[in-house]
Every structure is written in structure tokens, then in C-alpha cells.
Amino acid sequence: MAIVCDTGAIYALYDSDDENHLEAVRIFRSEVGELFLPVVLLAEIDYLLTSRLGMGAALDFMRTVEAGVFSVQQLSLADLSKCRTLMEQYRDLPLGFSDSSVIVTAEKLGVQRLFTFDQRHFRVVQSTAFSHFQLLPADE
């Protein structure tokens, strides 16, 4: 089954000191479906890896992306509009652009499963495509 990835889950794969590292590695290794990643997360992941773990981690991530491990998803203008609508609707969370892009990508692709440790945002947002999102690893 396919899954849409969130920044925190990808970061946890690379940071062995992250409290979610072992769970992230387990999910990553056991996932047999396609791993979708909104294109806008690339810069956020690069920033976190570079600033916290160094250029080597960022380069490792980029090599993984180039190898096709993740299916990087572009956002159309209509998708950007949906992101903005979600950001406005959930401004009190606040729901930012990155998280809204994960939601919009999942709905566009018909993928209910999200690889995330961010239950605060993804539990609250009401999907227009599903009754709820399945958050991995929490909902296993």
C-alpha cells in the first residue's frame, strides 16, 4: 500500500538520536508500497538535515531521492489553492504549508496512509477524501 511521507518521519530516519528513529526505520524498511513525498518538503528536509546533522546527511537524502526511493509529487496551482484553504481553515493550529501539502497530496493520490509522528496536526484535519487519515506508526 502507498504512503505519503511527512518531514519529521524522514528526518527521524537519518537522526539516530531522534526519539522516533527506530520506529521510522522499521516503517521505512517494512513499507512495500510507493513512498510519496510532496516536492515542497525537499527544502524543509534538506534544511533540517544540514543544520542538525551536517551536509553528509543532506547529501545522503538527496542520493536516496535521486535513486527513486521516493516518488516526488509536484503541486499544481489548484493544489496550492487547496493548501492555502487548509492553512486558513486551520490557522489556529497553526497548519503550515508543509503539512497542508502532505494532506493535499494524499487526497489527490487517494492515499489514506501518512508516515508521520505529527499526530497534533494530522488527527485534527478533516479530510475531504477519507473519514480519517491512518497515521503510521501510531495507527498500526
Short mmCIF file of C-alpha atoms in Angstrom, two decimals:
data_model
loop_
_atom_site.label_atom_id
_atom_site.label_comp_id
_atom_site.label_asym_id
_atom_site.label_seq_id
_atom_site.Cartn_x
_atom_site.Cartn_y
_atom_site.Cartn_z
CA MET A 1 0.00 0.00 0.00
CA ALA A 2 1.17 3.52 -0.75
CA ILE A 3 2.02 6.08 1.91
CA VAL A 4 2.61 9.86 1.91
CA CYS A 5 5.63 10.92 3.96
CA ASP A 6 5.92 13.89 6.32
CA THR A 7 9.14 15.79 7.07
CA GLY A 8 9.50 14.58 10.66
CA ALA A 9 9.35 10.93 9.66
CA ILE A 10 12.03 11.37 7.01
CA TYR A 11 14.21 13.37 9.39
CA ALA A 12 13.88 10.63 12.03
CA LEU A 13 15.26 8.11 9.53
CA TYR A 14 18.55 10.00 9.43
CA ASP A 15 18.95 11.09 13.06
CA SER A 16 19.87 8.10 15.19
CA ASP A 17 19.42 10.26 18.31
CA ASP A 18 15.83 11.18 17.41
CA GLU A 19 13.30 9.59 19.77
CA ASN A 20 11.41 8.24 16.73
CA HIS A 21 14.43 6.90 14.83
CA LEU A 22 13.89 3.18 15.42
CA GLU A 23 10.18 3.37 14.59
CA ALA A 24 10.92 5.40 11.46
CA VAL A 25 13.49 2.87 10.27
CA ARG A 26 11.09 -0.01 10.98
CA ILE A 27 8.26 1.59 8.98
CA PHE A 28 10.61 2.58 6.16
CA ARG A 29 12.05 -0.93 5.85
CA SER A 30 8.70 -2.70 6.09
CA GLU A 31 6.82 -0.47 3.66
CA VAL A 32 6.27 -2.33 0.39
CA GLY A 33 4.16 0.33 -1.30
CA GLU A 34 5.13 3.54 -3.02
CA LEU A 35 6.55 6.30 -0.80
CA PHE A 36 5.16 9.66 -1.91
CA LEU A 37 6.84 12.92 -0.93
CA PRO A 38 5.45 16.38 -1.77
CA VAL A 39 8.15 18.35 -3.60
CA VAL A 40 7.87 21.25 -1.15
CA LEU A 41 9.20 19.04 1.64
CA LEU A 42 12.57 18.61 -0.07
CA ALA A 43 13.78 22.05 1.04
CA GLU A 44 12.48 21.60 4.59
CA ILE A 45 14.10 18.18 4.94
CA ASP A 46 17.36 19.49 3.45
CA TYR A 47 17.39 22.39 5.91
CA LEU A 48 16.80 20.17 8.94
CA LEU A 49 19.36 17.58 7.89
CA THR A 50 22.02 20.16 7.02
CA SER A 51 21.51 22.33 10.12
CA ARG A 52 21.24 19.49 12.63
CA LEU A 53 23.23 16.60 11.15
CA GLY A 54 25.50 18.19 8.55
CA MET A 55 25.91 18.20 4.81
CA GLY A 56 26.64 14.47 4.67
CA ALA A 57 23.13 13.60 5.86
CA ALA A 58 21.58 16.03 3.38
CA LEU A 59 23.60 14.54 0.54
CA ASP A 60 22.61 11.01 1.58
CA PHE A 61 18.97 12.09 1.48
CA MET A 62 19.37 13.64 -1.97
CA ARG A 63 21.00 10.45 -3.27
CA THR A 64 18.03 8.49 -1.93
CA VAL A 65 15.63 10.83 -3.73
CA GLU A 66 17.66 10.61 -6.96
CA ALA A 67 17.62 6.81 -6.72
CA GLY A 68 13.82 6.91 -6.89
CA VAL A 69 13.13 5.66 -3.38
CA PHE A 70 10.54 8.42 -3.03
CA SER A 71 8.01 9.41 -5.67
CA VAL A 72 8.33 13.20 -5.52
CA GLN A 73 4.98 14.84 -6.18
CA GLN A 74 4.59 18.25 -7.78
CA LEU A 75 1.85 20.65 -6.69
CA SER A 76 -0.37 22.33 -9.26
CA LEU A 77 -1.86 25.79 -8.81
CA ALA A 78 -5.11 24.10 -7.80
CA ASP A 79 -3.17 22.11 -5.18
CA LEU A 80 -1.56 25.31 -3.87
CA SER A 81 -5.01 26.84 -3.57
CA LYS A 82 -6.17 23.82 -1.55
CA CYS A 83 -3.10 24.18 0.69
CA ARG A 84 -3.94 27.84 1.31
CA THR A 85 -7.56 26.95 2.06
CA LEU A 86 -6.44 24.37 4.64
CA MET A 87 -3.97 26.85 6.15
CA GLU A 88 -6.80 29.39 6.53
CA GLN A 89 -9.24 26.83 7.88
CA TYR A 90 -6.76 25.51 10.47
CA ARG A 91 -4.86 28.72 11.21
CA ASP A 92 -5.35 28.24 14.95
CA LEU A 93 -3.33 25.00 14.99
CA PRO A 94 -1.45 26.50 13.09
CA LEU A 95 -1.32 24.29 10.00
CA GLY A 96 1.56 25.35 7.78
CA PHE A 97 2.32 24.93 4.11
CA SER A 98 4.37 21.76 4.51
CA ASP A 99 1.72 19.85 6.46
CA SER A 100 -1.05 21.10 4.20
CA SER A 101 0.93 19.86 1.18
CA VAL A 102 1.06 16.37 2.73
CA ILE A 103 -2.73 16.41 3.14
CA VAL A 104 -3.41 17.74 -0.35
CA THR A 105 -1.01 15.22 -1.89
CA ALA A 106 -2.62 12.32 -0.01
CA GLU A 107 -6.11 13.36 -1.04
CA LYS A 108 -5.10 13.93 -4.67
CA LEU A 109 -3.49 10.49 -4.89
CA GLY A 110 -6.20 8.72 -2.89
CA VAL A 111 -3.69 7.64 -0.24
CA GLN A 112 -5.10 7.44 3.28
CA ARG A 113 -1.84 6.40 4.99
CA LEU A 114 0.60 9.05 6.27
CA PHE A 115 4.12 8.31 7.54
CA THR A 116 4.29 10.87 10.34
CA PHE A 117 4.92 11.35 14.03
CA ASP A 118 2.87 14.58 13.98
CA GLN A 119 -0.44 13.49 15.44
CA ARG A 120 -1.23 17.03 16.61
CA HIS A 121 -1.92 18.29 13.10
CA PHE A 122 -2.96 15.22 11.17
CA ARG A 123 -5.51 13.98 13.74
CA VAL A 124 -7.37 17.30 13.68
CA VAL A 125 -7.62 17.97 9.95
CA GLN A 126 -10.80 16.66 8.36
CA SER A 127 -10.07 15.06 5.02
CA THR A 128 -12.33 15.70 2.06
CA ALA A 129 -11.43 12.26 0.67
CA PHE A 130 -11.41 9.96 3.72
CA SER A 131 -13.17 9.62 7.05
CA HIS A 132 -9.72 9.99 8.64
CA PHE A 133 -6.05 9.54 7.85
CA GLN A 134 -4.19 6.45 9.01
CA LEU A 135 -1.06 7.70 10.75
CA LEU A 136 1.89 5.35 10.78
CA PRO A 137 3.29 4.12 13.04
CA ALA A 138 0.64 5.27 15.57
CA ASP A 139 -2.32 3.54 13.91
CA GLU A 140 -0.73 0.17 13.23
#
